[in-house]
CSV table of C-alpha atoms in Angstrom, one decimal:
chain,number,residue,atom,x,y,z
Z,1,UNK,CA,-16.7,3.1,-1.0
Z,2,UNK,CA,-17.6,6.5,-1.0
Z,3,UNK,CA,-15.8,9.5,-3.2
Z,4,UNK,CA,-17.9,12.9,-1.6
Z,5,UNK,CA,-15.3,15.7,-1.7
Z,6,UNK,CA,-15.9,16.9,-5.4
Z,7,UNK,CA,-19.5,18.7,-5.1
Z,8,UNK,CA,-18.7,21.5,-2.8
Z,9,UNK,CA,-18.4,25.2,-3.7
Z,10,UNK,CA,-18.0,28.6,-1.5
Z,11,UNK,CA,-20.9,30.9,-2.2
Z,12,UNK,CA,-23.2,31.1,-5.0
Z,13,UNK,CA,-22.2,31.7,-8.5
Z,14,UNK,CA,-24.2,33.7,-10.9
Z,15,UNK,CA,-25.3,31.8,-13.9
Z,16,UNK,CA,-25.4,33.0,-17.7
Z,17,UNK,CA,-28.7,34.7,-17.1
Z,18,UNK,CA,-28.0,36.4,-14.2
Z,19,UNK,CA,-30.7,35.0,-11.8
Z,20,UNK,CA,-28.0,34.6,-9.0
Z,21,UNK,CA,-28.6,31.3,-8.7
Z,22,UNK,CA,-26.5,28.8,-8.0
Z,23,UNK,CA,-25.4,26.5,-10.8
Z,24,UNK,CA,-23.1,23.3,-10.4
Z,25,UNK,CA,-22.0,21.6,-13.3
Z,26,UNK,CA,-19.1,19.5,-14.4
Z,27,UNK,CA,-16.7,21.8,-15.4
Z,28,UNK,CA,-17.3,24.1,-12.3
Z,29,UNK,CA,-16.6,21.0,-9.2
Z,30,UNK,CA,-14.2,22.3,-7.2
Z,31,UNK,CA,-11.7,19.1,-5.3
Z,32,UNK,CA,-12.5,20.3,-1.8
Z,33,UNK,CA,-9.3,18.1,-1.4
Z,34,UNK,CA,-6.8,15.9,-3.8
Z,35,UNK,CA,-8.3,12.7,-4.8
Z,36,UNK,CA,-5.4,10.6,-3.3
Z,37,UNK,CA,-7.4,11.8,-0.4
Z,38,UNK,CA,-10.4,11.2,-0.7
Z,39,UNK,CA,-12.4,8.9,1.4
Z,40,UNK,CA,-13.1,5.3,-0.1
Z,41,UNK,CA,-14.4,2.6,2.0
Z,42,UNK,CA,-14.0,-1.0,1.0
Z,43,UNK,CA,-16.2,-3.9,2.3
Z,44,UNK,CA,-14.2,-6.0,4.8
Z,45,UNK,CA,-14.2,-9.8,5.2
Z,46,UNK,CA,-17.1,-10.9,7.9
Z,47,UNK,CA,-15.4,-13.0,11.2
Z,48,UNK,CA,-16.1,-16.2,10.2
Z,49,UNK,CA,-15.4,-19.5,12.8
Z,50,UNK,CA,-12.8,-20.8,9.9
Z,51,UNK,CA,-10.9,-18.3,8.0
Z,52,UNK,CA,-8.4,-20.1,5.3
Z,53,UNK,CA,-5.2,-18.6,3.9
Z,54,UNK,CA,-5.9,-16.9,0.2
Z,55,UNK,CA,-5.3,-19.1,-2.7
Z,56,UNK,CA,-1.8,-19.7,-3.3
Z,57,UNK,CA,0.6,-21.8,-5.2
Z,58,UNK,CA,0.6,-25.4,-5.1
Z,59,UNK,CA,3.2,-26.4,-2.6
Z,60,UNK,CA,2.8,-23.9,-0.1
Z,61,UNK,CA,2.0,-24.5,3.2
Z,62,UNK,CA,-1.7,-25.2,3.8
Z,63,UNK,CA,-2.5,-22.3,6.6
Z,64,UNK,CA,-6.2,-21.6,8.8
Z,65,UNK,CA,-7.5,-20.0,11.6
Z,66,UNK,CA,-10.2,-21.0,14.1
Z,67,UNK,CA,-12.2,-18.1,15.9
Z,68,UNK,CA,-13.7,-19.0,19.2
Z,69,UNK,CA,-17.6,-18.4,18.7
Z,70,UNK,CA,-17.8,-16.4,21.9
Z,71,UNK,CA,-14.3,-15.3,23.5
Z,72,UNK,CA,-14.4,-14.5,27.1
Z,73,UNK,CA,-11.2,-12.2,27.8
Z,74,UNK,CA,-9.5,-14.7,29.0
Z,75,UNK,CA,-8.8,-17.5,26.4
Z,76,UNK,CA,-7.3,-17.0,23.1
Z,77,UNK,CA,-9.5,-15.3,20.6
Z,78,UNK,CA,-8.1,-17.3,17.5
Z,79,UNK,CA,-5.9,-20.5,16.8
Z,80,UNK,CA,-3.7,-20.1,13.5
Z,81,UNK,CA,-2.5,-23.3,12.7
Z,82,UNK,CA,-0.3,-23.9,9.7
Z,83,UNK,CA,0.5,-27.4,8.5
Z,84,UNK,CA,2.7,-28.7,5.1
Z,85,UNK,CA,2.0,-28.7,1.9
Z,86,UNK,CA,-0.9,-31.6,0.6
Z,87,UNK,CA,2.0,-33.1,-1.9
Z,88,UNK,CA,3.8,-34.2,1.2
Z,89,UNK,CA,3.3,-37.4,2.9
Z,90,UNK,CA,3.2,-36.4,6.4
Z,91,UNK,CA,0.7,-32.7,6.3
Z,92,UNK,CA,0.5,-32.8,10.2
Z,93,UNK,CA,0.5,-29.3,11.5
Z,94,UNK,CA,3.7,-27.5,11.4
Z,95,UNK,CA,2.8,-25.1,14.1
Z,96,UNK,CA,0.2,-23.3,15.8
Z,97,UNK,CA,-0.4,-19.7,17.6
Z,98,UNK,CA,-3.0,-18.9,20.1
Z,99,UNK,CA,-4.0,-15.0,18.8
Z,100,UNK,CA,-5.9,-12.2,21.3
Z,101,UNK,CA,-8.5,-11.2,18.7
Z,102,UNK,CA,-10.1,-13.0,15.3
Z,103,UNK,CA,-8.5,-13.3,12.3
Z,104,UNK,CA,-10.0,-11.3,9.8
Z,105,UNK,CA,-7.7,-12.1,6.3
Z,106,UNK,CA,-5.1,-14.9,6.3
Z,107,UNK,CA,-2.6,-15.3,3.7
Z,108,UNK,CA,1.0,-17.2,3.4
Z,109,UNK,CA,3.8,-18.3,1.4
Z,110,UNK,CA,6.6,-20.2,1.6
Z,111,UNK,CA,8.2,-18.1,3.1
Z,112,UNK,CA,6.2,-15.6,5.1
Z,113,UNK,CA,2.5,-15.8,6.9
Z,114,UNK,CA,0.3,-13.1,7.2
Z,115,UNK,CA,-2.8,-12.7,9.8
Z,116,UNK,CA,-4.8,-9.3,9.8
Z,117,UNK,CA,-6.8,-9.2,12.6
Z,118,UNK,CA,-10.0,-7.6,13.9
Z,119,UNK,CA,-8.4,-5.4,16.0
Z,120,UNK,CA,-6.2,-3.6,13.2
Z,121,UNK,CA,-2.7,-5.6,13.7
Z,122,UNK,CA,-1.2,-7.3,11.4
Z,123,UNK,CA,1.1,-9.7,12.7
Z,124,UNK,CA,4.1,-11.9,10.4
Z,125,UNK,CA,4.9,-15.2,10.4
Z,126,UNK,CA,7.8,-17.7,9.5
Z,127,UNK,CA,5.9,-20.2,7.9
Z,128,UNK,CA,8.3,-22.7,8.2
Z,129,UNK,CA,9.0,-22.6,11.9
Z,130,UNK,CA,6.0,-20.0,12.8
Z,131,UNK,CA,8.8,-18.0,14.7
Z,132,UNK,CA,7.1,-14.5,14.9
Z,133,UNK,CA,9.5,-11.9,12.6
Z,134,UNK,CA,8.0,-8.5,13.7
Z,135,UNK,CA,5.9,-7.1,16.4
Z,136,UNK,CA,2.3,-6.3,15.4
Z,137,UNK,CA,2.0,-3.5,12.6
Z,138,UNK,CA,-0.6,-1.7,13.7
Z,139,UNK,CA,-3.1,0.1,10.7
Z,140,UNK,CA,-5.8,2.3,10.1
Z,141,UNK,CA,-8.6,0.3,9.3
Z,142,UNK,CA,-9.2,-3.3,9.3
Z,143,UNK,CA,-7.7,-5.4,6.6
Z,144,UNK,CA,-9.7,-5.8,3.4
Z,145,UNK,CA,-7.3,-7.7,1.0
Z,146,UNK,CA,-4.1,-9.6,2.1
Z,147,UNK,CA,-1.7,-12.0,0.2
Z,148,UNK,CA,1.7,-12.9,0.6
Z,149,UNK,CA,4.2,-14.2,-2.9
Z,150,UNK,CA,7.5,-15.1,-1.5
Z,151,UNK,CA,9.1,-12.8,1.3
Z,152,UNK,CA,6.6,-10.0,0.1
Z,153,UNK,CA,2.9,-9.6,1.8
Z,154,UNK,CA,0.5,-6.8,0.0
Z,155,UNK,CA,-2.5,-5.2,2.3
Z,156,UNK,CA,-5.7,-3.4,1.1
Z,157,UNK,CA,-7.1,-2.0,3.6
Z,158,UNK,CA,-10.8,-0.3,4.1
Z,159,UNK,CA,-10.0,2.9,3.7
Z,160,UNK,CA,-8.3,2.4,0.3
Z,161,UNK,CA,-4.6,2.7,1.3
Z,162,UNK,CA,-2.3,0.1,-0.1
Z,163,UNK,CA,0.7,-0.7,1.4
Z,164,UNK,CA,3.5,-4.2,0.3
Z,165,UNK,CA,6.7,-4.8,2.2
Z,166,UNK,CA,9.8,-7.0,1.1
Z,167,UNK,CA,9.3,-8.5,5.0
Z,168,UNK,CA,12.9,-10.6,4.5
Z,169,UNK,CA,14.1,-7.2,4.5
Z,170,UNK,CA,11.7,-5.1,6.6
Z,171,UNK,CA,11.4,-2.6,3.9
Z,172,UNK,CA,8.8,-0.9,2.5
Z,173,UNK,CA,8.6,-1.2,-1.7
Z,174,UNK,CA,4.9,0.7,-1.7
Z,175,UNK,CA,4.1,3.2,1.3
Z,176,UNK,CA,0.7,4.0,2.1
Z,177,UNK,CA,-0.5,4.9,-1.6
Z,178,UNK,CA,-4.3,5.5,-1.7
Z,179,UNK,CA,-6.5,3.6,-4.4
Z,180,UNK,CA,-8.8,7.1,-4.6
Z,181,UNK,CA,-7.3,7.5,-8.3
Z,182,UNK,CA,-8.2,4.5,-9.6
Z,183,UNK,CA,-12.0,4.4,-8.2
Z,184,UNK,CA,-12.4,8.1,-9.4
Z,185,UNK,CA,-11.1,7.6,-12.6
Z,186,UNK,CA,-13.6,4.4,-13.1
Z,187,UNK,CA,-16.3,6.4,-11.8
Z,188,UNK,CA,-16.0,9.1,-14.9
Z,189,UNK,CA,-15.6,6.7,-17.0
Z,190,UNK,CA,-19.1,4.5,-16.1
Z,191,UNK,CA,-21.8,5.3,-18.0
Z,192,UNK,CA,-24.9,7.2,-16.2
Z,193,UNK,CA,-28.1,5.9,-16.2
Z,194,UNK,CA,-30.7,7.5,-18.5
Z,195,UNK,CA,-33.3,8.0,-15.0
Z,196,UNK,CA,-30.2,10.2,-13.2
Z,197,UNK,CA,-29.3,12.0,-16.3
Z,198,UNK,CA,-32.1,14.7,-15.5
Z,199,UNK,CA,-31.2,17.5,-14.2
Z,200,UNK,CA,-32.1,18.3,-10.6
Z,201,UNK,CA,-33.8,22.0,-9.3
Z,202,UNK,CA,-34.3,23.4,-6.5
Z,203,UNK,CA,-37.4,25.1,-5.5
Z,204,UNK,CA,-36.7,28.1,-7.3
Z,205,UNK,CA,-35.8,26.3,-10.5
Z,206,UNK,CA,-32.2,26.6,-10.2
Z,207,UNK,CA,-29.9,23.9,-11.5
Z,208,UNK,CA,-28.3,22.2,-8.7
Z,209,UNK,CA,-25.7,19.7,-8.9
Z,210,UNK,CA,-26.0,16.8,-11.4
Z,211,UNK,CA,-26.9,13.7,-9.5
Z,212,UNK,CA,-24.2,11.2,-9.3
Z,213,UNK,CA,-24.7,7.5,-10.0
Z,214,UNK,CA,-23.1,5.1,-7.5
Z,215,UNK,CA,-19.7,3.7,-8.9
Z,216,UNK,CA,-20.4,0.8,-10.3
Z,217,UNK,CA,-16.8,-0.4,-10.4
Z,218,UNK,CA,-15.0,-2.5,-7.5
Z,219,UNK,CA,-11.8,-4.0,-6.7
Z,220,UNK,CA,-12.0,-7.6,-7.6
Z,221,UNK,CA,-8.7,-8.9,-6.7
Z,222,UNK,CA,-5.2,-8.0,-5.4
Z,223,UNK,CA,-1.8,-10.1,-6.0
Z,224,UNK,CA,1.7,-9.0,-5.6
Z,225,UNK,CA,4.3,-10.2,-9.0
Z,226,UNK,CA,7.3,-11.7,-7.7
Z,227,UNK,CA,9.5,-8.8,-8.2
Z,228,UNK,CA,7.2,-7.3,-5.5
Z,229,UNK,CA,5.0,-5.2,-7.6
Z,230,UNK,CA,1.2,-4.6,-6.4
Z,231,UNK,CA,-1.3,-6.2,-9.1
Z,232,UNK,CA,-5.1,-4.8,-8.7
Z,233,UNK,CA,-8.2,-5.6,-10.5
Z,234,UNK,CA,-11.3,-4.1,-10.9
Z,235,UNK,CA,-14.5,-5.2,-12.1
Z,236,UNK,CA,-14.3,-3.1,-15.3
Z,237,UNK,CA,-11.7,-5.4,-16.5
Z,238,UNK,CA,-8.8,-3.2,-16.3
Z,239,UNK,CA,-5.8,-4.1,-13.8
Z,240,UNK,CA,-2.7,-1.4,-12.5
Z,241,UNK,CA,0.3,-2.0,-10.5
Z,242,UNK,CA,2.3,1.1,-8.6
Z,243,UNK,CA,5.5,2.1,-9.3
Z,244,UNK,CA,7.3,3.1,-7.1
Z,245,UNK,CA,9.9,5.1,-8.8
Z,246,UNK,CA,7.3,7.2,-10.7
Z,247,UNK,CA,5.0,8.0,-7.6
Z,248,UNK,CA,2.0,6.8,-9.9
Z,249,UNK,CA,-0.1,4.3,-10.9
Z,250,UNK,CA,0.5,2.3,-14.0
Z,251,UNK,CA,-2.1,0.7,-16.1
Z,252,UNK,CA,-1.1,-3.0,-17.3
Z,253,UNK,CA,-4.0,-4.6,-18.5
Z,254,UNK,CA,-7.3,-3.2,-20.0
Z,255,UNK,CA,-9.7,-5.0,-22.7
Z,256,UNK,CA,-11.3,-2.3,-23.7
Z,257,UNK,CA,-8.4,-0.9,-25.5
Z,258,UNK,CA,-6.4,-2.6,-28.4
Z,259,UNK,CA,-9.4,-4.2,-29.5
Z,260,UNK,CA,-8.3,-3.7,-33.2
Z,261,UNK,CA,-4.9,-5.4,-32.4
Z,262,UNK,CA,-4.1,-9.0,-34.0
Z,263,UNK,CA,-2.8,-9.8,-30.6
Z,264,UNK,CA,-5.8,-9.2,-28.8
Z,265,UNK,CA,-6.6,-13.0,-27.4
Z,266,UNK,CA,-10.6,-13.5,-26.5
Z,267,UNK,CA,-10.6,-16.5,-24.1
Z,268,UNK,CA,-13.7,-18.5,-23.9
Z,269,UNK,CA,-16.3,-17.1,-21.8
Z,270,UNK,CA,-18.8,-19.1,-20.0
Z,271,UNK,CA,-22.7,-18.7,-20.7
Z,272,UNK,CA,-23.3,-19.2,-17.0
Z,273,UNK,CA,-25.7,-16.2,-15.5
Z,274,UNK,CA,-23.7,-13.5,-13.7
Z,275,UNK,CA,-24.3,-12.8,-10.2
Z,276,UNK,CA,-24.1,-9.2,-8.6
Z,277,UNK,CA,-22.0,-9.6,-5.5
Z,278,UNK,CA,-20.5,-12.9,-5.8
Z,279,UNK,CA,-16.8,-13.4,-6.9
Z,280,UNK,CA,-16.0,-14.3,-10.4
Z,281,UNK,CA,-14.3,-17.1,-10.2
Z,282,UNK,CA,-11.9,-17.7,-13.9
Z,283,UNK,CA,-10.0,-20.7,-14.7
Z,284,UNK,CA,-6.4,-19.9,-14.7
Z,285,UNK,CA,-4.8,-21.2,-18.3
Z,286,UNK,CA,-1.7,-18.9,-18.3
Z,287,UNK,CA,1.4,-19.2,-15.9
Z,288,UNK,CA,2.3,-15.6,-16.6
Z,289,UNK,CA,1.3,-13.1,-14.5
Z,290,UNK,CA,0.1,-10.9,-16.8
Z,291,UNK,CA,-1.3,-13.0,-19.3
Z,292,UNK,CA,-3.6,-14.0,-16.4
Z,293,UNK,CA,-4.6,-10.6,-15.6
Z,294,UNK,CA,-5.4,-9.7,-19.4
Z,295,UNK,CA,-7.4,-13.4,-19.4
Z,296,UNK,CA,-8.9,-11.8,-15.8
Z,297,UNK,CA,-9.7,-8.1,-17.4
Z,298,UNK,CA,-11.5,-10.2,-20.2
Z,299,UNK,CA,-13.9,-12.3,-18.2
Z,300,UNK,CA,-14.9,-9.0,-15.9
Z,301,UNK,CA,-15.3,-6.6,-18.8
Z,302,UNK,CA,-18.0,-9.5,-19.8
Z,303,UNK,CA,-19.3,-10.1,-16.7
Z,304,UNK,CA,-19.3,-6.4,-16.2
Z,305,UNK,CA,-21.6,-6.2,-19.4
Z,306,UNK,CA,-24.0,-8.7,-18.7
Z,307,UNK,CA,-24.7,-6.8,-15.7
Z,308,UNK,CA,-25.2,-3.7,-17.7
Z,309,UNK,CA,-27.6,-5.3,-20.5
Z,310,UNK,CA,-24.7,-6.1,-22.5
Z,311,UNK,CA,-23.3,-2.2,-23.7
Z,312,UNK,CA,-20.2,-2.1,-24.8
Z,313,UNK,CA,-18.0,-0.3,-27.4
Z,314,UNK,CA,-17.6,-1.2,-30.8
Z,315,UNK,CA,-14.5,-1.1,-32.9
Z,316,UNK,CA,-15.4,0.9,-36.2
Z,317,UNK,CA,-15.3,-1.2,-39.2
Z,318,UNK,CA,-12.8,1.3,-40.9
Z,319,UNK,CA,-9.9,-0.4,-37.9
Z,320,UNK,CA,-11.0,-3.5,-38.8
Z,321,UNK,CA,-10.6,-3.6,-42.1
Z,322,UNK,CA,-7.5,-1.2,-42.6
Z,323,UNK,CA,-4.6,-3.1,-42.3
Z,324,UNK,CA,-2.2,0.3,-42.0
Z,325,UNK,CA,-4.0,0.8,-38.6
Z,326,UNK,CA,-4.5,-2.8,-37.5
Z,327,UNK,CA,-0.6,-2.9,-38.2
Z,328,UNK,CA,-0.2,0.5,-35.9
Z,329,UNK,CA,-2.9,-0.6,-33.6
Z,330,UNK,CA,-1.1,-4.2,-32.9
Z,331,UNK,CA,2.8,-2.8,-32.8
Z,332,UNK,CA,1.6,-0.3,-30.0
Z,333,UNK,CA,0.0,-2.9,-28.2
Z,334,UNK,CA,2.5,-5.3,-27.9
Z,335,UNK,CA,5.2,-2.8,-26.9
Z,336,UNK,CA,2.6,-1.6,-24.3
Z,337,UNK,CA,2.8,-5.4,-22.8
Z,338,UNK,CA,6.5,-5.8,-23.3
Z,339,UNK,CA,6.5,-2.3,-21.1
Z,340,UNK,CA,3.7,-3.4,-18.5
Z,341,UNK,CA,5.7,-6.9,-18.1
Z,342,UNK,CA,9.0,-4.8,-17.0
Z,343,UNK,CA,7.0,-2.9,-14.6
Z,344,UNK,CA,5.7,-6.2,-12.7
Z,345,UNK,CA,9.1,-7.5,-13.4
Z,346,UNK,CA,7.8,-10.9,-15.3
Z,347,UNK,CA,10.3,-12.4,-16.9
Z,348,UNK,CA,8.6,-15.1,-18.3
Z,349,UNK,CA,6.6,-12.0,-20.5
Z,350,UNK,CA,9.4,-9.8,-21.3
Z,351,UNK,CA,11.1,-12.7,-23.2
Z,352,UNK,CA,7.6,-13.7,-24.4
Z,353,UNK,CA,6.2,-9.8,-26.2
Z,354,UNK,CA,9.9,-9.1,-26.6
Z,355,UNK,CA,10.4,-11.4,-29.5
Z,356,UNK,CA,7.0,-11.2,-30.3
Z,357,UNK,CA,7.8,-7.1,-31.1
Z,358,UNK,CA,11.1,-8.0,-33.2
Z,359,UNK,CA,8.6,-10.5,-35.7
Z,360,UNK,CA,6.0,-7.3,-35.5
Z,361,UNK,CA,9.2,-4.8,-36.7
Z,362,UNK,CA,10.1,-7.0,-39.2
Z,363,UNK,CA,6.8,-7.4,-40.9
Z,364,UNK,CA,6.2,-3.8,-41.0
Z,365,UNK,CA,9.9,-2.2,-41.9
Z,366,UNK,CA,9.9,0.2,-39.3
Z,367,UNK,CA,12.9,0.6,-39.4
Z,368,UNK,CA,13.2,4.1,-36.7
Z,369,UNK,CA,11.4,2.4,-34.2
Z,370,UNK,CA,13.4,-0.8,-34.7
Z,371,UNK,CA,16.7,1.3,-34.3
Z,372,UNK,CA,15.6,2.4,-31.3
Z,373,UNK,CA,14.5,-0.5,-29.4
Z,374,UNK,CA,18.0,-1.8,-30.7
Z,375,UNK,CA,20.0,0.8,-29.3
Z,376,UNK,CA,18.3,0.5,-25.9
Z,377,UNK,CA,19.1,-2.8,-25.5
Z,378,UNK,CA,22.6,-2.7,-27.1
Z,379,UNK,CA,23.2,0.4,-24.6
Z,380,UNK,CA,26.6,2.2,-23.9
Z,381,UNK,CA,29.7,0.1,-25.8
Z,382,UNK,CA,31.7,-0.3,-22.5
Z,383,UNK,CA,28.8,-1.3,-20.3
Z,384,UNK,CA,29.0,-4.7,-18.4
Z,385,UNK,CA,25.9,-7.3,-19.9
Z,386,UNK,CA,25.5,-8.7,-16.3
Z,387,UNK,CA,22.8,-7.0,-13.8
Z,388,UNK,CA,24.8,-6.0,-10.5
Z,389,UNK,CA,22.5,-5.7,-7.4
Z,390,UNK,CA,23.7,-2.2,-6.9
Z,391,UNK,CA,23.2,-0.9,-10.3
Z,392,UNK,CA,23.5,3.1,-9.9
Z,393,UNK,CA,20.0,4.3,-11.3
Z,394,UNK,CA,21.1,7.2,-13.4
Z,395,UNK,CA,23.5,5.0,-15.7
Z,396,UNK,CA,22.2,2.6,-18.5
Z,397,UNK,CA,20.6,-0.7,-16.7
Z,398,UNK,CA,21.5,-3.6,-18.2
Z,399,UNK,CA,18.6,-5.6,-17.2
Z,400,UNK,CA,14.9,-5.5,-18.0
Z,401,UNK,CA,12.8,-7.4,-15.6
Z,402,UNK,CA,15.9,-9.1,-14.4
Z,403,UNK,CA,17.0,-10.0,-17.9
Z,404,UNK,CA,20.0,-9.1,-19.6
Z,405,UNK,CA,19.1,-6.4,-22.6
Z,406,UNK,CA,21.4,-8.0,-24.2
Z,407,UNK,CA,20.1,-11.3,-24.3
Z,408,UNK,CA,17.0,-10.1,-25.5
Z,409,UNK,CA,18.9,-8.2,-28.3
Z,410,UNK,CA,20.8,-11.9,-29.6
Z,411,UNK,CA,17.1,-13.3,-29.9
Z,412,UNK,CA,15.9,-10.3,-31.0
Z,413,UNK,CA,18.6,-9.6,-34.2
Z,414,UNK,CA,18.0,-12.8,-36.2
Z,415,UNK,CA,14.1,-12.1,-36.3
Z,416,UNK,CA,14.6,-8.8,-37.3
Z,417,UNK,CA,17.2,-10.1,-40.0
Z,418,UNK,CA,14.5,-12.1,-41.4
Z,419,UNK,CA,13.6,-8.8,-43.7
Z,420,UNK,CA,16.3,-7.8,-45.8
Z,421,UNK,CA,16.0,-3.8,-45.1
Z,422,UNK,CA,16.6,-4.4,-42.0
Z,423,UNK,CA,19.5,-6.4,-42.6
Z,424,UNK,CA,22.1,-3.1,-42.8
Z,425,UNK,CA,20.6,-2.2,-39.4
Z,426,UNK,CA,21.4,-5.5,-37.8
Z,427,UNK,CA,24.6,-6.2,-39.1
């Protein structure tokens, strides 16, 4: 991938002594366009004679593709073939489709299979009867991530643009958003080599433009949530899905920060050597989406440091060992995950950090914050506890994640009873 629109400058600038040359530092890049557009350029998956459908869950339809090793023009350039599910007795094929160029990315679910190809279409599937539900979407740039949860199929392709579509609907839930924020924002935040921290002149001594190191941070791994949210990892541990009522990125998961929080969970890392370039493959031992991604973020911030020589950040020893801002540090954590799980729209995690942050707001007698939190779920006196499909967006919603606030709020009261100043509040 390549970011190259921030060093660029009309005419020269005088510099504090008055030389007339031309000086180029941080605080003086001018964007010679937004980030969103800049140009990023992903690696795209080589044309291999197999290609198999992404990882999925178990039960789905086993899907693959078989490119012809030298295509004439005449015969078909690729044979998808989809066939059931391995826990069935009979796994024969289900269906098969003769394509006119080679699959590239192939994912599917139960419901809906997805082949990029190398000519730029992307073409939809029904996996169960392999009756075609859209003409070819045609893109940009070749496919560089695909996968398909339910009726919804995500697509990365290499030019950075992310797209998902609800395709039992034929809508759009994420339109052509750019990762260019996320790779620039990693790219600040990498450390420089000390060998490019010198600063480059010209011939007549003038300071030219620090030398940028190449980003060291990659997307690692794409997945789409089950409400249909996009969920992207990096190598740098940290994961963000895109909401699409905000226009903006969201961050869910990140290791490095809330290190000082009891609730930070340090899954067991293996000694094996780290490979630059090869996938890092990590044992899934949640079921939650997001507790997978923070036990994903983990293993790549390690990985990541091993790479590096092992630099990392250090907590100070005052956060450890101050229990007022452990205390803060793990009550603004956990409402950070109960708020990242309602973005991906995880159920199984709302419920989870939701009672998990009424035991936190007992222990620590907060009671303001604990008011609040029950007044949001409680909401408006007269407002239905069920969540209606065509909930108007500017009135309260009932719902978080797709479960009733109120629910949450009967699990949550007795917890918070559990300390007696809380009890006037709950009562």
């Amino acid at each position: 991938r390549v970011l190259g629109t921030r060093h660029t400058r009309s005419g020269p600038s005088k510099d504090s002594t008055g030389t007339g040359c031309s000086v180029l530092g941080p605080q003086t890049l001018v964007h010679a366009q937004s980030i969103s557009a800049a140009r990023v350029l992903l690696t795209v998956p080589k044309v291999l004679a197999q290609v198999p459908s992404s990882p999925s869950a178990e039960g789905t339809p086993r899907a693959i593709a078989y490119n012809a090793a030298k295509p004439d023009g005449t015969a078909p350039a690729a044979r998808l073939v989809c066939s059931k599910p391995s826990s069935q007795q009979d796994g024969g094929p289900q269906w098969t489709k003769h394509l006119g160029a080679a699959v590239v990315a192939l994912s599917a679910s139960p419901l809906v299979t997805a082949a990029a190809l190398a000519d730029g279409s992307l073409h939809w599937f029904d996996t169960a009867s392999g009756a075609r539900l859209s003409a070819p979407l045609m893109r940009e740039a070749l496919a560089a991530h695909l996968r398909c949860a339910h009726a919804f199929c995500l697509l990365v392709d290499a030019v950075g643009v992310l797209s998902v579509w609800d395709v039992g609907r034929m809508l759009a839930v994420v339109d052509h958003v750019s990762i260019a924020p996320l790779l620039y924002c990693a790219e600040l935040r990498a450390p420089t080599p000390p060998e490019e921290e010198e600063e480059d002149r010209d011939a007549q001594g003038c300071i030219r433009a620090p030398r940028r190191h190449r980003p060291s941070v990659a997307l690692t791994a794409v997945d789409v949530s089950d409400a249909g949210a996009p969920l992207l990892s990096f190598s740098d541990g940290r994961s963000y899905t895109y909401h699409a009522c905000l226009h903006t990125w969201l961050r869910i998961a990140s290791p490095q920060d809330h290190r000082a929080s009891d609730h930070y969970t340090r899954p067991e890392v293996s000694d094996a050597p780290v490979e630059e370039g090869k996938p890092l493959v990590v044992a899934r031992t949640t079921q939650t989406p997001l507790g997978y991604l923070q036990e994903l973020g983990y293993h790549q911030m390690h990985a990541t440091q091993a790479l590096n020589g092992g630099r990392h950040q250090r907590v100070s020893a005052r956060t450890l060992h101050d229990p007022a801002v452990r205390r803060s540090v793990t009550l603004d954590h956990v409402e950070q995950l109960l708020r990242a799980a309602a973005a991906i729209g995880s159920r199984k995690d709302v419920v989870r950090y939701a009672d998990v942050l009424a035991r936190l707001l007992a222990q620590s007698g907060d009671s303001q914050r604990a008011a609040y939190w029950l007044g949001s779920l409680l909401g408006p006196a007269l407002a239905q506890g069920t969540c209606p499909a065509d909930a108007d967006a500017d009135c309260w919603s009932p719902c978080l994640a797709g479960v009733p606030k109120r629910q949450l709020l009967r699990r949550m009261l007795p917890l918070l009873a559990a300390n007696r100043e809380m009890q006037a509040l709950v009562t």
